[in-house]
PDB file of N, CA and C in Angstrom:
ATOM      1  N   MET Q 178     -31.534  86.600 -18.494  1.00 44.00           N
ATOM      2  CA  MET Q 178     -31.750  87.963 -18.067  1.00 44.00           C
ATOM      3  C   MET Q 178     -33.156  88.075 -17.475  1.00 44.00           C
ATOM      4  N   ALA Q 179     -33.277  88.655 -16.305  1.00 46.00           N
ATOM      5  CA  ALA Q 179     -34.573  88.800 -15.644  1.00 46.00           C
ATOM      6  C   ALA Q 179     -35.393  89.884 -16.331  1.00 46.00           C
ATOM      7  N   GLU Q 180     -36.682  89.637 -16.448  1.00 56.00           N
ATOM      8  CA  GLU Q 180     -37.589  90.609 -17.054  1.00 56.00           C
ATOM      9  C   GLU Q 180     -38.130  91.533 -15.968  1.00 56.00           C
ATOM     10  N   GLU Q 181     -38.099  92.830 -16.203  1.00 57.00           N
ATOM     11  CA  GLU Q 181     -38.644  93.787 -15.238  1.00 57.00           C
ATOM     12  C   GLU Q 181     -40.146  93.897 -15.460  1.00 57.00           C
ATOM     13  N   LEU Q 182     -40.918  93.656 -14.424  1.00 61.00           N
ATOM     14  CA  LEU Q 182     -42.369  93.661 -14.551  1.00 61.00           C
ATOM     15  C   LEU Q 182     -42.981  95.029 -14.306  1.00 61.00           C
ATOM     16  N   GLY Q 183     -42.297  95.920 -13.639  1.00 71.00           N
ATOM     17  CA  GLY Q 183     -42.894  97.204 -13.308  1.00 71.00           C
ATOM     18  C   GLY Q 183     -43.831  97.060 -12.124  1.00 71.00           C
ATOM     19  N   ARG Q 184     -44.620  98.083 -11.910  1.00 85.00           N
ATOM     20  CA  ARG Q 184     -45.522  98.097 -10.763  1.00 85.00           C
ATOM     21  C   ARG Q 184     -46.816  97.375 -11.101  1.00 85.00           C
ATOM     22  N   ILE Q 185     -47.130  96.338 -10.367  1.00 88.00           N
ATOM     23  CA  ILE Q 185     -48.374  95.596 -10.544  1.00 88.00           C
ATOM     24  C   ILE Q 185     -49.285  95.940  -9.379  1.00 88.00           C
ATOM     25  N   VAL Q 186     -50.543  96.268  -9.679  1.00 89.00           N
ATOM     26  CA  VAL Q 186     -51.512  96.646  -8.658  1.00 89.00           C
ATOM     27  C   VAL Q 186     -52.539  95.532  -8.519  1.00 89.00           C
ATOM     28  N   ILE Q 187     -52.777  95.101  -7.282  1.00 88.00           N
ATOM     29  CA  ILE Q 187     -53.818  94.112  -6.979  1.00 88.00           C
ATOM     30  C   ILE Q 187     -54.732  94.760  -5.951  1.00 88.00           C
ATOM     31  N   GLU Q 188     -56.011  94.920  -6.311  1.00 88.00           N
ATOM     32  CA  GLU Q 188     -56.959  95.541  -5.391  1.00 88.00           C
ATOM     33  C   GLU Q 188     -58.334  94.925  -5.556  1.00 88.00           C
ATOM     34  N   GLU Q 189     -59.255  95.359  -4.721  1.00 86.00           N
ATOM     35  CA  GLU Q 189     -60.633  94.848  -4.741  1.00 86.00           C
ATOM     36  C   GLU Q 189     -60.653  93.325  -4.661  1.00 86.00           C
ATOM     37  N   ILE Q 190     -59.883  92.771  -3.738  1.00 84.00           N
ATOM     38  CA  ILE Q 190     -59.876  91.321  -3.541  1.00 84.00           C
ATOM     39  C   ILE Q 190     -61.205  90.929  -2.912  1.00 84.00           C
ATOM     40  N   ARG Q 191     -61.886  89.976  -3.528  1.00 86.00           N
ATOM     41  CA  ARG Q 191     -63.199  89.551  -3.057  1.00 86.00           C
ATOM     42  C   ARG Q 191     -63.230  88.042  -2.916  1.00 86.00           C
ATOM     43  N   PRO Q 192     -63.876  87.495  -1.936  1.00 85.00           N
ATOM     44  CA  PRO Q 192     -64.662  88.177  -0.914  1.00 85.00           C
ATOM     45  C   PRO Q 192     -63.775  88.766   0.182  1.00 85.00           C
ATOM     46  N   SER Q 193     -64.304  89.753   0.867  1.00 78.00           N
ATOM     47  CA  SER Q 193     -63.639  90.328   2.036  1.00 78.00           C
ATOM     48  C   SER Q 193     -64.721  90.854   2.976  1.00 78.00           C
ATOM     49  N   THR Q 194     -64.350  91.125   4.192  1.00 76.00           N
ATOM     50  CA  THR Q 194     -65.301  91.647   5.170  1.00 76.00           C
ATOM     51  C   THR Q 194     -65.441  93.158   4.970  1.00 76.00           C
ATOM     52  N   PRO Q 195     -66.432  93.793   5.602  1.00 79.00           N
ATOM     53  CA  PRO Q 195     -66.577  95.253   5.470  1.00 79.00           C
ATOM     54  C   PRO Q 195     -65.324  96.029   5.887  1.00 79.00           C
ATOM     55  N   ARG Q 196     -64.512  95.467   6.783  1.00 81.00           N
ATOM     56  CA  ARG Q 196     -63.273  96.134   7.193  1.00 81.00           C
ATOM     57  C   ARG Q 196     -62.088  95.689   6.340  1.00 81.00           C
ATOM     58  N   ARG Q 197     -62.373  95.025   5.228  1.00 73.00           N
ATOM     59  CA  ARG Q 197     -61.389  94.616   4.229  1.00 73.00           C
ATOM     60  C   ARG Q 197     -60.441  93.523   4.704  1.00 73.00           C
ATOM     61  N   HIS Q 198     -60.877  92.735   5.699  1.00 74.00           N
ATOM     62  CA  HIS Q 198     -60.108  91.567   6.106  1.00 74.00           C
ATOM     63  C   HIS Q 198     -60.468  90.416   5.176  1.00 74.00           C
ATOM     64  N   PRO Q 199     -59.578  89.442   5.001  1.00 70.00           N
ATOM     65  CA  PRO Q 199     -59.918  88.287   4.177  1.00 70.00           C
ATOM     66  C   PRO Q 199     -61.133  87.547   4.744  1.00 70.00           C
ATOM     67  N   ALA Q 200     -61.983  87.054   3.872  1.00 73.00           N
ATOM     68  CA  ALA Q 200     -63.161  86.305   4.295  1.00 73.00           C
ATOM     69  C   ALA Q 200     -62.764  84.908   4.752  1.00 73.00           C
ATOM     70  N   LYS Q 201     -63.612  84.300   5.543  1.00 78.00           N
ATOM     71  CA  LYS Q 201     -63.388  82.929   6.009  1.00 78.00           C
ATOM     72  C   LYS Q 201     -64.503  82.054   5.465  1.00 78.00           C
ATOM     73  N   ALA Q 202     -64.254  80.744   5.385  1.00 81.00           N
ATOM     74  CA  ALA Q 202     -65.250  79.806   4.888  1.00 81.00           C
ATOM     75  C   ALA Q 202     -65.141  78.505   5.664  1.00 81.00           C
ATOM     76  N   ALA Q 203     -66.189  77.707   5.598  1.00 84.00           N
ATOM     77  CA  ALA Q 203     -66.207  76.399   6.244  1.00 84.00           C
ATOM     78  C   ALA Q 203     -65.511  75.380   5.346  1.00 84.00           C
ATOM     79  N   VAL Q 204     -65.005  74.321   5.944  1.00 81.00           N
ATOM     80  CA  VAL Q 204     -64.353  73.250   5.191  1.00 81.00           C
ATOM     81  C   VAL Q 204     -65.343  72.684   4.184  1.00 81.00           C
ATOM     82  N   GLY Q 205     -64.929  72.562   2.937  1.00 85.00           N
ATOM     83  CA  GLY Q 205     -65.765  72.012   1.884  1.00 85.00           C
ATOM     84  C   GLY Q 205     -66.663  73.034   1.195  1.00 85.00           C
ATOM     85  N   GLU Q 206     -66.712  74.249   1.704  1.00 87.00           N
ATOM     86  CA  GLU Q 206     -67.548  75.286   1.109  1.00 87.00           C
ATOM     87  C   GLU Q 206     -66.852  75.873  -0.124  1.00 87.00           C
ATOM     88  N   ALA Q 207     -67.570  75.958  -1.233  1.00 88.00           N
ATOM     89  CA  ALA Q 207     -67.016  76.561  -2.451  1.00 88.00           C
ATOM     90  C   ALA Q 207     -67.022  78.078  -2.309  1.00 88.00           C
ATOM     91  N   VAL Q 208     -65.912  78.703  -2.668  1.00 86.00           N
ATOM     92  CA  VAL Q 208     -65.787  80.158  -2.562  1.00 86.00           C
ATOM     93  C   VAL Q 208     -65.216  80.692  -3.870  1.00 86.00           C
ATOM     94  N   ARG Q 209     -65.909  81.636  -4.480  1.00 88.00           N
ATOM     95  CA  ARG Q 209     -65.408  82.286  -5.696  1.00 88.00           C
ATOM     96  C   ARG Q 209     -64.520  83.446  -5.264  1.00 88.00           C
ATOM     97  N   ILE Q 210     -63.312  83.500  -5.800  1.00 87.00           N
ATOM     98  CA  ILE Q 210     -62.341  84.526  -5.443  1.00 87.00           C
ATOM     99  C   ILE Q 210     -62.043  85.356  -6.682  1.00 87.00           C
ATOM    100  N   SER Q 211     -62.014  86.681  -6.511  1.00 89.00           N
ATOM    101  CA  SER Q 211     -61.693  87.552  -7.639  1.00 89.00           C
ATOM    102  C   SER Q 211     -60.918  88.772  -7.149  1.00 89.00           C
ATOM    103  N   ALA Q 212     -60.268  89.450  -8.080  1.00 89.00           N
ATOM    104  CA  ALA Q 212     -59.516  90.669  -7.769  1.00 89.00           C
ATOM    105  C   ALA Q 212     -59.305  91.448  -9.059  1.00 89.00           C
ATOM    106  N   ASP Q 213     -59.076  92.737  -8.918  1.00 90.00           N
ATOM    107  CA  ASP Q 213     -58.698  93.581 -10.045  1.00 90.00           C
ATOM    108  C   ASP Q 213     -57.175  93.665 -10.058  1.00 90.00           C
ATOM    109  N   ILE Q 214     -56.556  93.249 -11.170  1.00 90.00           N
ATOM    110  CA  ILE Q 214     -55.098  93.201 -11.279  1.00 90.00           C
ATOM    111  C   ILE Q 214     -54.703  93.941 -12.553  1.00 90.00           C
ATOM    112  N   TYR Q 215     -53.819  94.933 -12.404  1.00 88.00           N
ATOM    113  CA  TYR Q 215     -53.415  95.690 -13.591  1.00 88.00           C
ATOM    114  C   TYR Q 215     -52.045  96.328 -13.405  1.00 88.00           C
ATOM    115  N   LYS Q 216     -51.491  96.809 -14.502  1.00 88.00           N
ATOM    116  CA  LYS Q 216     -50.213  97.529 -14.506  1.00 88.00           C
ATOM    117  C   LYS Q 216     -50.172  98.416 -15.739  1.00 88.00           C
ATOM    118  N   ASP Q 217     -49.194  99.284 -15.803  1.00 87.00           N
ATOM    119  CA  ASP Q 217     -49.021 100.139 -16.973  1.00 87.00           C
ATOM    120  C   ASP Q 217     -48.664  99.281 -18.183  1.00 87.00           C
ATOM    121  N   GLY Q 218     -49.148  99.676 -19.342  1.00 85.00           N
ATOM    122  CA  GLY Q 218     -48.805  98.967 -20.566  1.00 85.00           C
ATOM    123  C   GLY Q 218     -49.942  98.102 -21.071  1.00 85.00           C
ATOM    124  N   HIS Q 219     -49.614  97.246 -22.029  1.00 86.00           N
ATOM    125  CA  HIS Q 219     -50.617  96.425 -22.702  1.00 86.00           C
ATOM    126  C   HIS Q 219     -50.433  94.935 -22.452  1.00 86.00           C
ATOM    127  N   ASP Q 220     -49.601  94.582 -21.485  1.00 83.00           N
ATOM    128  CA  ASP Q 220     -49.352  93.169 -21.211  1.00 83.00           C
ATOM    129  C   ASP Q 220     -50.596  92.497 -20.638  1.00 83.00           C
ATOM    130  N   VAL Q 221     -50.785  91.236 -20.988  1.00 88.00           N
ATOM    131  CA  VAL Q 221     -51.854  90.437 -20.406  1.00 88.00           C
ATOM    132  C   VAL Q 221     -51.347  89.886 -19.084  1.00 88.00           C
ATOM    133  N   LEU Q 222     -52.141  90.038 -18.028  1.00 88.00           N
ATOM    134  CA  LEU Q 222     -51.750  89.563 -16.703  1.00 88.00           C
ATOM    135  C   LEU Q 222     -52.618  88.394 -16.288  1.00 88.00           C
ATOM    136  N   ALA Q 223     -52.080  87.542 -15.461  1.00 87.00           N
ATOM    137  CA  ALA Q 223     -52.820  86.438 -14.861  1.00 87.00           C
ATOM    138  C   ALA Q 223     -52.350  86.309 -13.422  1.00 87.00           C
ATOM    139  N   ALA Q 224     -53.153  85.646 -12.594  1.00 88.00           N
ATOM    140  CA  ALA Q 224     -52.794  85.468 -11.186  1.00 88.00           C
ATOM    141  C   ALA Q 224     -53.273  84.107 -10.719  1.00 88.00           C
ATOM    142  N   ARG Q 225     -52.679  83.642  -9.645  1.00 89.00           N
ATOM    143  CA  ARG Q 225     -53.089  82.392  -9.007  1.00 89.00           C
ATOM    144  C   ARG Q 225     -53.392  82.671  -7.548  1.00 89.00           C
ATOM    145  N   VAL Q 226     -54.272  81.882  -6.982  1.00 86.00           N
ATOM    146  CA  VAL Q 226     -54.600  81.993  -5.559  1.00 86.00           C
ATOM    147  C   VAL Q 226     -53.735  81.009  -4.794  1.00 86.00           C
ATOM    148  N   LEU Q 227     -53.090  81.485  -3.756  1.00 83.00           N
ATOM    149  CA  LEU Q 227     -52.341  80.613  -2.853  1.00 83.00           C
ATOM    150  C   LEU Q 227     -53.223  80.392  -1.639  1.00 83.00           C
ATOM    151  N   TRP Q 228     -53.748  79.193  -1.524  1.00 77.00           N
ATOM    152  CA  TRP Q 228     -54.724  78.857  -0.495  1.00 77.00           C
ATOM    153  C   TRP Q 228     -54.018  78.193   0.669  1.00 77.00           C
ATOM    154  N   SER Q 229     -54.310  78.610   1.890  1.00 76.00           N
ATOM    155  CA  SER Q 229     -53.741  77.945   3.065  1.00 76.00           C
ATOM    156  C   SER Q 229     -54.822  77.749   4.111  1.00 76.00           C
ATOM    157  N   GLY Q 230     -54.665  76.712   4.896  1.00 72.00           N
ATOM    158  CA  GLY Q 230     -55.602  76.414   5.963  1.00 72.00           C
ATOM    159  C   GLY Q 230     -55.315  77.237   7.205  1.00 72.00           C
ATOM    160  N   PRO Q 231     -56.108  77.047   8.249  1.00 73.00           N
ATOM    161  CA  PRO Q 231     -55.942  77.824   9.478  1.00 73.00           C
ATOM    162  C   PRO Q 231     -54.577  77.637  10.135  1.00 73.00           C
ATOM    163  N   ASP Q 232     -53.944  76.500   9.896  1.00 77.00           N
ATOM    164  CA  ASP Q 232     -52.630  76.249  10.493  1.00 77.00           C
ATOM    165  C   ASP Q 232     -51.495  76.735   9.589  1.00 77.00           C
ATOM    166  N   GLY Q 233     -51.832  77.402   8.487  1.00 72.00           N
ATOM    167  CA  GLY Q 233     -50.822  77.953   7.590  1.00 72.00           C
ATOM    168  C   GLY Q 233     -50.338  76.994   6.531  1.00 72.00           C
ATOM    169  N   GLU Q 234     -50.875  75.807   6.473  1.00 70.00           N
ATOM    170  CA  GLU Q 234     -50.455  74.830   5.453  1.00 70.00           C
ATOM    171  C   GLU Q 234     -51.441  74.770   4.315  1.00 70.00           C
TER     172      GLU Q 234
END
């Protein structure tokens, strides 16, 4: 049986540009990524970053 997760909110993704576009980095540059993630209730949430290169891979 599938578990219903409800509405999950992801906002304040950092880093981003002043116009809220995703930030870019040079190859090999370390970048710290963070976001505010929450939903109704008391469940503990976790997230993963899906990283892709300029060619989408």
